[in-house]
Structures are given as C-alpha cells and as structure tokens.
CSV table of N, CA and C in Angstrom, one decimal:
chain,number,residue,atom,x,y,z
A,1,UNK,N,22.9,-23.7,-13.5
A,1,UNK,CA,21.9,-22.7,-13.8
A,1,UNK,C,22.6,-21.3,-13.9
A,2,UNK,N,22.1,-20.5,-14.8
A,2,UNK,CA,22.8,-19.2,-15.1
A,2,UNK,C,22.2,-18.2,-14.1
A,3,UNK,N,22.8,-17.0,-14.2
A,3,UNK,CA,22.5,-15.9,-13.2
A,3,UNK,C,21.0,-15.5,-13.3
A,4,UNK,N,20.4,-15.3,-14.5
A,4,UNK,CA,19.0,-15.0,-14.6
A,4,UNK,C,18.1,-16.1,-14.0
A,5,UNK,N,18.5,-17.4,-14.1
A,5,UNK,CA,17.7,-18.4,-13.4
A,5,UNK,C,17.7,-18.2,-11.9
A,6,UNK,N,18.9,-18.0,-11.4
A,6,UNK,CA,19.1,-17.8,-9.9
A,6,UNK,C,18.4,-16.5,-9.5
A,7,UNK,N,18.5,-15.5,-10.3
A,7,UNK,CA,17.8,-14.2,-9.9
A,7,UNK,C,16.3,-14.4,-9.8
A,8,UNK,N,15.7,-15.1,-10.8
A,8,UNK,CA,14.3,-15.3,-10.8
A,8,UNK,C,13.9,-16.2,-9.6
A,9,UNK,N,14.7,-17.2,-9.4
A,9,UNK,CA,14.4,-18.1,-8.3
A,9,UNK,C,14.4,-17.3,-6.9
A,10,UNK,N,15.4,-16.4,-6.8
A,10,UNK,CA,15.5,-15.6,-5.6
A,10,UNK,C,14.3,-14.7,-5.4
A,11,UNK,N,13.8,-14.1,-6.5
A,11,UNK,CA,12.7,-13.2,-6.4
A,11,UNK,C,11.4,-14.0,-6.0
A,12,UNK,N,11.2,-15.1,-6.6
A,12,UNK,CA,10.0,-15.9,-6.3
A,12,UNK,C,10.1,-16.4,-4.8
A,13,UNK,N,11.3,-16.8,-4.4
A,13,UNK,CA,11.4,-17.3,-3.0
A,13,UNK,C,11.2,-16.2,-2.0
A,14,UNK,N,11.6,-15.0,-2.4
A,14,UNK,CA,11.4,-13.9,-1.5
A,14,UNK,C,9.9,-13.6,-1.4
A,15,UNK,N,9.2,-13.6,-2.5
A,15,UNK,CA,7.7,-13.4,-2.6
A,15,UNK,C,7.0,-14.5,-1.8
A,16,UNK,N,7.5,-15.7,-1.9
A,16,UNK,CA,6.9,-16.8,-1.2
A,16,UNK,C,7.1,-16.7,0.3
A,17,UNK,N,8.3,-16.3,0.7
A,17,UNK,CA,8.6,-16.0,2.1
A,17,UNK,C,7.7,-14.9,2.7
A,18,UNK,N,7.5,-13.8,1.9
A,18,UNK,CA,6.6,-12.7,2.3
A,18,UNK,C,5.2,-13.2,2.5
A,19,UNK,N,4.8,-14.1,1.6
A,19,UNK,CA,3.4,-14.6,1.7
A,19,UNK,C,3.2,-15.4,2.9
A,20,UNK,N,4.2,-16.2,3.3
A,20,UNK,CA,4.0,-17.1,4.5
A,20,UNK,C,3.9,-16.2,5.7
A,21,UNK,N,4.6,-15.1,5.8
A,21,UNK,CA,4.5,-14.2,6.9
A,21,UNK,C,3.2,-13.6,6.9
A,22,UNK,N,2.7,-13.1,5.8
A,22,UNK,CA,1.3,-12.5,5.7
A,22,UNK,C,0.2,-13.5,6.1
A,23,UNK,N,0.3,-14.7,5.6
A,23,UNK,CA,-0.7,-15.7,5.9
A,23,UNK,C,-0.7,-16.0,7.4
A,24,UNK,N,0.5,-16.2,8.0
A,24,UNK,CA,0.5,-16.5,9.4
A,24,UNK,C,0.0,-15.3,10.2
A,25,UNK,N,0.3,-14.1,9.7
A,25,UNK,CA,-0.2,-12.9,10.4
A,25,UNK,C,-1.8,-12.8,10.4
A,26,UNK,N,-2.4,-13.4,9.4
A,26,UNK,CA,-3.9,-13.4,9.4
A,26,UNK,C,-4.5,-14.2,10.6
A,27,UNK,N,-3.7,-15.1,11.1
A,27,UNK,CA,-4.2,-15.8,12.3
A,27,UNK,C,-3.9,-15.1,13.6
A,28,UNK,N,-3.1,-14.1,13.6
A,28,UNK,CA,-2.8,-13.3,14.8
A,28,UNK,C,-3.4,-12.0,14.8
A,29,UNK,N,-4.7,-12.0,14.9
A,29,UNK,CA,-5.5,-10.7,14.8
A,29,UNK,C,-5.7,-10.0,16.1
A,30,UNK,N,-5.6,-10.7,17.2
A,30,UNK,CA,-5.9,-10.1,18.5
A,30,UNK,C,-4.8,-9.1,18.8
A,31,UNK,N,-5.2,-7.9,19.2
A,31,UNK,CA,-4.3,-6.9,19.6
A,31,UNK,C,-3.6,-6.1,18.5
A,32,UNK,N,-4.0,-6.5,17.2
A,32,UNK,CA,-3.4,-5.8,16.1
A,32,UNK,C,-4.3,-4.7,15.6
A,33,UNK,N,-3.7,-3.7,14.9
A,33,UNK,CA,-4.5,-2.6,14.3
A,33,UNK,C,-5.5,-3.2,13.4
A,34,UNK,N,-6.7,-2.7,13.5
A,34,UNK,CA,-7.8,-3.2,12.6
A,34,UNK,C,-7.8,-2.4,11.3
A,35,UNK,N,-8.4,-3.0,10.3
A,35,UNK,CA,-8.5,-2.4,9.0
A,35,UNK,C,-9.8,-1.6,8.9
A,36,UNK,N,-9.8,-0.6,8.2
A,36,UNK,CA,-11.0,0.2,8.0
A,36,UNK,C,-11.8,-0.3,6.8
A,37,UNK,N,-11.1,-0.7,5.7
A,37,UNK,CA,-11.8,-1.1,4.5
A,37,UNK,C,-11.8,-2.6,4.2
A,38,UNK,N,-11.3,-3.4,5.1
A,38,UNK,CA,-11.3,-4.8,4.9
A,38,UNK,C,-11.6,-5.4,6.3
A,39,UNK,N,-12.6,-6.3,6.2
A,39,UNK,CA,-12.9,-7.1,7.4
A,39,UNK,C,-12.5,-8.5,7.2
A,40,UNK,N,-11.6,-9.0,8.0
A,40,UNK,CA,-11.2,-10.4,7.9
A,40,UNK,C,-12.1,-11.2,8.8
A,41,UNK,N,-12.7,-12.2,8.2
A,41,UNK,CA,-13.6,-13.0,8.9
A,41,UNK,C,-12.9,-14.3,9.2
A,42,UNK,N,-12.8,-14.7,10.5
A,42,UNK,CA,-12.0,-15.8,10.9
A,42,UNK,C,-12.9,-17.1,10.6
A,43,UNK,N,-12.8,-17.6,9.4
A,43,UNK,CA,-13.7,-18.7,9.0
A,43,UNK,C,-12.8,-20.0,8.8
A,44,UNK,N,-11.6,-20.0,9.4
A,44,UNK,CA,-10.8,-21.2,9.3
A,44,UNK,C,-10.8,-21.8,10.7
A,45,UNK,N,-11.2,-23.1,10.6
A,45,UNK,CA,-11.4,-23.9,11.9
A,45,UNK,C,-10.1,-23.9,12.7
A,46,UNK,N,-10.3,-23.9,14.0
A,46,UNK,CA,-9.1,-23.9,14.9
A,46,UNK,C,-8.3,-25.2,14.8
A,47,UNK,N,-8.9,-26.3,14.3
A,47,UNK,CA,-8.1,-27.5,14.1
A,47,UNK,C,-7.2,-27.4,12.9
A,48,UNK,N,-7.6,-26.6,11.9
A,48,UNK,CA,-6.8,-26.5,10.7
A,48,UNK,C,-5.7,-25.5,10.8
A,49,UNK,N,-5.8,-24.5,11.7
A,49,UNK,CA,-4.8,-23.4,11.8
A,49,UNK,C,-3.4,-23.9,12.1
A,50,UNK,N,-3.3,-24.8,13.1
A,50,UNK,CA,-1.9,-25.3,13.4
A,50,UNK,C,-1.3,-26.1,12.2
A,51,UNK,N,-2.2,-26.8,11.4
A,51,UNK,CA,-1.7,-27.5,10.3
A,51,UNK,C,-1.2,-26.6,9.2
A,52,UNK,N,-1.9,-25.5,9.0
A,52,UNK,CA,-1.5,-24.5,8.0
A,52,UNK,C,-0.2,-23.9,8.5
A,53,UNK,N,-0.1,-23.5,9.7
A,53,UNK,CA,1.2,-22.9,10.3
A,53,UNK,C,2.3,-23.9,10.1
A,54,UNK,N,2.0,-25.2,10.3
A,54,UNK,CA,3.1,-26.2,10.1
A,54,UNK,C,3.5,-26.3,8.6
A,55,UNK,N,2.5,-26.1,7.7
A,55,UNK,CA,2.9,-26.1,6.3
A,55,UNK,C,3.7,-24.9,5.9
A,56,UNK,N,3.4,-23.8,6.6
A,56,UNK,CA,4.2,-22.6,6.3
A,56,UNK,C,5.6,-22.8,6.8
A,57,UNK,N,5.8,-23.5,7.9
A,57,UNK,CA,7.1,-23.8,8.4
A,57,UNK,C,7.9,-24.7,7.4
A,58,UNK,N,7.1,-25.7,6.8
A,58,UNK,CA,7.7,-26.5,5.8
A,58,UNK,C,8.1,-25.8,4.6
A,59,UNK,N,7.3,-24.8,4.2
A,59,UNK,CA,7.6,-24.0,3.0
A,59,UNK,C,8.9,-23.2,3.3
A,60,UNK,N,9.0,-22.6,4.5
A,60,UNK,CA,10.2,-21.9,4.9
A,60,UNK,C,11.4,-22.8,4.9
A,61,UNK,N,11.2,-24.0,5.3
A,61,UNK,CA,12.3,-24.9,5.3
A,61,UNK,C,12.8,-25.3,3.9
A,62,UNK,N,11.8,-25.4,3.0
A,62,UNK,CA,12.1,-25.7,1.6
A,62,UNK,C,12.9,-24.4,1.0
A,63,UNK,N,12.4,-23.3,1.3
A,63,UNK,CA,13.1,-22.0,0.9
A,63,UNK,C,14.5,-22.0,1.4
A,64,UNK,N,14.7,-22.4,2.6
A,64,UNK,CA,16.1,-22.4,3.2
A,64,UNK,C,16.9,-23.4,2.5
A,65,UNK,N,16.3,-24.6,2.1
A,65,UNK,CA,17.1,-25.6,1.4
A,65,UNK,C,17.5,-25.1,0.0
A,66,UNK,N,16.6,-24.4,-0.7
A,66,UNK,CA,16.8,-23.9,-2.0
A,66,UNK,C,17.9,-22.8,-1.9
A,67,UNK,N,17.8,-22.0,-0.9
A,67,UNK,CA,18.8,-20.9,-0.6
A,67,UNK,C,20.2,-21.5,-0.5
A,68,UNK,N,20.3,-22.6,0.3
A,68,UNK,CA,21.6,-23.2,0.5
A,68,UNK,C,22.1,-23.9,-0.7
A,69,UNK,N,21.2,-24.7,-1.4
A,69,UNK,CA,21.6,-25.5,-2.5
A,69,UNK,C,22.1,-24.6,-3.7
A,70,UNK,N,21.3,-23.6,-4.0
A,70,UNK,CA,21.6,-22.7,-5.1
A,70,UNK,C,22.4,-21.5,-4.7
A,71,UNK,N,22.8,-21.4,-3.5
A,71,UNK,CA,23.6,-20.3,-3.0
A,71,UNK,C,22.9,-18.9,-3.2
A,72,UNK,N,21.6,-18.9,-3.0
A,72,UNK,CA,20.8,-17.7,-3.1
A,72,UNK,C,21.2,-16.7,-2.1
A,73,UNK,N,21.4,-15.5,-2.5
A,73,UNK,CA,21.9,-14.4,-1.6
A,73,UNK,C,20.7,-13.8,-0.9
A,74,UNK,N,20.9,-13.5,0.4
A,74,UNK,CA,19.9,-12.7,1.1
A,74,UNK,C,20.1,-11.2,0.7
A,75,UNK,N,19.1,-10.5,0.5
A,75,UNK,CA,19.3,-9.1,0.2
A,75,UNK,C,19.1,-8.3,1.5
A,76,UNK,N,19.8,-7.2,1.6
A,76,UNK,CA,19.6,-6.2,2.7
A,76,UNK,C,18.8,-5.1,2.2
A,77,UNK,N,17.7,-4.8,2.9
A,77,UNK,CA,16.8,-3.8,2.5
A,77,UNK,C,16.7,-2.7,3.6
A,78,UNK,N,17.0,-1.5,3.2
A,78,UNK,CA,16.8,-0.4,4.2
A,78,UNK,C,15.4,-0.2,4.5
A,79,UNK,N,15.0,0.0,5.8
A,79,UNK,CA,13.7,0.3,6.1
A,79,UNK,C,13.2,1.6,5.5
A,80,UNK,N,14.1,2.6,5.5
A,80,UNK,CA,13.9,3.9,4.9
A,80,UNK,C,13.5,3.7,3.4
A,81,UNK,N,14.3,2.9,2.7
A,81,UNK,CA,14.1,2.7,1.2
A,81,UNK,C,12.8,1.9,1.0
A,82,UNK,N,12.5,0.9,1.8
A,82,UNK,CA,11.3,0.1,1.7
A,82,UNK,C,10.1,1.0,1.9
A,83,UNK,N,10.1,1.7,2.9
A,83,UNK,CA,8.9,2.6,3.2
A,83,UNK,C,8.8,3.7,2.2
A,84,UNK,N,9.9,4.3,1.8
A,84,UNK,CA,9.8,5.3,0.8
A,84,UNK,C,9.3,4.8,-0.5
A,85,UNK,N,9.7,3.6,-0.9
A,85,UNK,CA,9.2,3.1,-2.2
A,85,UNK,C,7.7,2.8,-2.1
A,86,UNK,N,7.2,2.3,-0.9
A,86,UNK,CA,5.7,2.1,-0.8
A,86,UNK,C,5.0,3.4,-0.8
A,87,UNK,N,5.6,4.4,-0.2
A,87,UNK,CA,4.9,5.8,-0.2
A,87,UNK,C,4.9,6.4,-1.6
A,88,UNK,N,5.9,6.2,-2.3
A,88,UNK,CA,5.9,6.7,-3.7
A,88,UNK,C,4.8,6.1,-4.5
A,89,UNK,N,4.6,4.8,-4.4
A,89,UNK,CA,3.6,4.1,-5.1
A,89,UNK,C,2.2,4.6,-4.7
A,90,UNK,N,2.1,4.7,-3.4
A,90,UNK,CA,0.8,5.2,-2.8
A,90,UNK,C,0.5,6.7,-3.3
A,91,UNK,N,1.6,7.5,-3.4
A,91,UNK,CA,1.4,8.9,-3.8
A,91,UNK,C,0.8,8.9,-5.3
A,92,UNK,N,1.4,8.0,-6.1
A,92,UNK,CA,0.9,7.9,-7.5
A,92,UNK,C,-0.6,7.4,-7.5
A,93,UNK,N,-0.9,6.4,-6.7
A,93,UNK,CA,-2.2,5.9,-6.7
A,93,UNK,C,-3.2,7.0,-6.2
A,94,UNK,N,-2.8,7.7,-5.2
A,94,UNK,CA,-3.6,8.8,-4.7
A,94,UNK,C,-3.9,9.9,-5.7
A,95,UNK,N,-2.8,10.3,-6.4
A,95,UNK,CA,-3.0,11.3,-7.5
A,95,UNK,C,-4.0,10.8,-8.5
A,96,UNK,N,-4.0,9.5,-8.8
A,96,UNK,CA,-4.9,9.0,-9.8
A,96,UNK,C,-6.4,8.9,-9.3
A,97,UNK,N,-6.5,9.2,-8.0
A,97,UNK,CA,-7.9,9.3,-7.4
A,97,UNK,C,-8.5,10.7,-7.4
A,98,UNK,N,-7.7,11.7,-7.9
A,98,UNK,CA,-8.2,13.0,-8.0
A,98,UNK,C,-9.3,13.0,-9.1
A,99,UNK,N,-10.3,13.9,-9.0
A,99,UNK,CA,-11.4,13.9,-9.9
A,99,UNK,C,-11.0,13.9,-11.4
A,100,UNK,N,-10.0,14.7,-11.7
A,100,UNK,CA,-9.6,14.8,-13.1
A,100,UNK,C,-9.1,13.5,-13.7
A,101,UNK,N,-8.5,12.6,-12.9
A,101,UNK,CA,-8.0,11.3,-13.4
A,101,UNK,C,-9.1,10.2,-13.3
A,102,UNK,N,-10.1,10.4,-12.6
A,102,UNK,CA,-11.2,9.4,-12.5
A,102,UNK,C,-12.1,9.5,-13.6
A,103,UNK,N,-11.9,10.4,-14.5
A,103,UNK,CA,-12.8,10.6,-15.7
A,103,UNK,C,-12.9,9.3,-16.6
A,104,UNK,N,-11.8,8.6,-16.6
A,104,UNK,CA,-11.9,7.3,-17.4
A,104,UNK,C,-12.9,6.4,-16.9
A,105,UNK,N,-13.4,6.6,-15.7
A,105,UNK,CA,-14.5,5.7,-15.1
A,105,UNK,C,-15.8,6.4,-15.2
A,106,UNK,N,-15.8,7.6,-15.8
A,106,UNK,CA,-17.0,8.4,-16.0
A,106,UNK,C,-16.8,9.7,-15.3
A,107,UNK,N,-17.5,10.7,-15.7
A,107,UNK,CA,-17.3,12.0,-15.1
A,107,UNK,C,-17.7,12.1,-13.6
A,108,UNK,N,-16.8,12.6,-12.8
A,108,UNK,CA,-17.2,12.8,-11.4
A,108,UNK,C,-18.2,14.0,-11.3
A,109,UNK,N,-19.3,13.8,-10.6
A,109,UNK,CA,-20.3,14.9,-10.5
A,109,UNK,C,-19.6,16.2,-10.0
A,110,UNK,N,-20.0,17.3,-10.6
A,110,UNK,CA,-19.4,18.6,-10.2
A,110,UNK,C,-19.5,18.8,-8.7
A,111,UNK,N,-20.5,18.5,-8.1
A,111,UNK,CA,-20.7,18.7,-6.6
A,111,UNK,C,-19.7,17.9,-5.8
A,112,UNK,N,-19.2,16.9,-6.3
A,112,UNK,CA,-18.2,16.0,-5.6
A,112,UNK,C,-16.8,16.3,-5.8
A,113,UNK,N,-16.5,17.0,-6.9
A,113,UNK,CA,-15.1,17.2,-7.4
A,113,UNK,C,-14.2,17.9,-6.3
A,114,UNK,N,-14.6,19.0,-5.8
A,114,UNK,CA,-13.8,19.8,-4.9
A,114,UNK,C,-13.6,19.1,-3.6
A,115,UNK,N,-14.7,18.5,-3.1
A,115,UNK,CA,-14.6,17.7,-1.8
A,115,UNK,C,-13.7,16.5,-2.0
A,116,UNK,N,-13.8,15.8,-3.0
A,116,UNK,CA,-13.0,14.6,-3.3
A,116,UNK,C,-11.5,15.0,-3.4
A,117,UNK,N,-11.3,16.0,-4.2
A,117,UNK,CA,-9.9,16.5,-4.5
A,117,UNK,C,-9.3,17.0,-3.2
A,118,UNK,N,-10.0,17.7,-2.3
A,118,UNK,CA,-9.5,18.2,-1.0
A,118,UNK,C,-9.1,17.0,-0.1
A,119,UNK,N,-10.0,16.0,-0.1
A,119,UNK,CA,-9.7,14.9,0.8
A,119,UNK,C,-8.5,14.1,0.3
A,120,UNK,N,-8.5,13.8,-1.0
A,120,UNK,CA,-7.3,13.1,-1.6
A,120,UNK,C,-6.0,13.9,-1.4
A,121,UNK,N,-6.1,15.2,-1.6
A,121,UNK,CA,-4.9,16.1,-1.4
A,121,UNK,C,-4.4,16.0,0.1
A,122,UNK,N,-5.3,15.9,1.0
A,122,UNK,CA,-4.9,15.8,2.4
A,122,UNK,C,-4.1,14.5,2.6
A,123,UNK,N,-4.7,13.4,2.1
A,123,UNK,CA,-4.0,12.1,2.2
A,123,UNK,C,-2.6,12.2,1.5
A,124,UNK,N,-2.6,12.8,0.3
A,124,UNK,CA,-1.3,12.9,-0.4
A,124,UNK,C,-0.3,13.7,0.5
A,125,UNK,N,-0.8,14.8,1.1
A,125,UNK,CA,0.1,15.6,1.9
A,125,UNK,C,0.7,14.8,3.1
A,126,UNK,N,-0.2,14.0,3.7
A,126,UNK,CA,0.3,13.1,4.8
A,126,UNK,C,1.3,12.1,4.4
A,127,UNK,N,1.1,11.5,3.2
A,127,UNK,CA,2.0,10.5,2.7
A,127,UNK,C,3.3,11.2,2.4
A,128,UNK,N,3.3,12.4,1.8
A,128,UNK,CA,4.5,13.2,1.5
A,128,UNK,C,5.2,13.6,2.7
A,129,UNK,N,4.4,14.0,3.8
A,129,UNK,CA,5.1,14.4,5.1
A,129,UNK,C,5.9,13.2,5.6
A,130,UNK,N,5.4,12.0,5.6
A,130,UNK,CA,6.1,10.9,6.1
A,130,UNK,C,7.4,10.7,5.2
A,131,UNK,N,7.2,10.8,3.9
A,131,UNK,CA,8.4,10.6,3.1
A,131,UNK,C,9.5,11.7,3.4
A,132,UNK,N,9.0,12.9,3.6
A,132,UNK,CA,10.0,14.0,4.0
A,132,UNK,C,10.7,13.7,5.3
A,133,UNK,N,9.9,13.1,6.3
A,133,UNK,CA,10.5,12.8,7.6
A,133,UNK,C,11.5,11.7,7.4
A,134,UNK,N,11.3,10.7,6.5
A,134,UNK,CA,12.2,9.7,6.3
A,134,UNK,C,13.5,10.3,5.7
A,135,UNK,N,13.4,11.3,4.8
A,135,UNK,CA,14.5,11.9,4.2
A,135,UNK,C,15.3,12.8,5.2
A,136,UNK,N,14.6,13.4,6.1
A,136,UNK,CA,15.3,14.3,7.0
A,136,UNK,C,16.0,13.6,8.2
A,137,UNK,N,15.7,12.3,8.4
A,137,UNK,CA,16.2,11.5,9.5
A,137,UNK,C,17.5,10.8,9.1
A,138,UNK,N,18.2,11.4,8.2
A,138,UNK,CA,19.5,10.7,7.8
A,138,UNK,C,20.7,11.2,8.6
C-alpha cells in the first residue's frame, strides 16, 4: 500500500479509537459533569453494556493489529494545540451566532439583537481568555 493509503487508514483508525472511548464514556455517567443542552437517557440494558464494552475492546484489538501490520505511526498531540484548535473552531461558531450572521435563518428581532450579541460576545471572550492562557503558559 502507498503512503496515502496508510495515511487514510491511520486517520480512520484514530477516529474509530476516539469513538470507542466516547461510547464507553457514555456508560460512565456517575460523578461526571452533566451537560446543559443534552440529556443522555440510559436506555441500554445492564445485560448489554458489558457486551458492548467487550466489543469496544475487540475493536481496539483490531486497531492494534492494523497498527502493527501496516506499521501505522502513533501521533503525538500537544494538549495545548488540541485545546487551542477546539477553541478556534468554537470561536468561529460563536461569531456565526451573532445576530448579523444569523440573518440567513431569518432576521433576528430588533429587541433580541443587542442581548443576543452581548451574551455571545461574553462567551467569545471566555473562549479567547482560555486560548490566551494557553499561549501565556509556555
């Protein structure tokens, strides 16, 4: 296989590995921070959970086999870079929530514009504060 084949395989295996961690995390809800805009309903039977976790282990084992067979490289990701990238994406998404950018969904009522923009701007400022803290901690 050529380098682009290996690269694509590595990317998909990394995404699959991330998904297994996220799926297993859905079973470990006690003591974790709760979400404000998503409510996870535990509608998976207790008898099925260990089977799913076992399948996740099998998936990880298959990933490990592929990694070994095709000599897939592990990447090293800086926490600072990982978090900073997520924050940059969030900053863009937040900017697009300002009233002037929401027009493509219909005009935001005049009475709501200032309040919405103020709230979104506060969130943007917090996200930017975190990003600056990451940059100053070098």
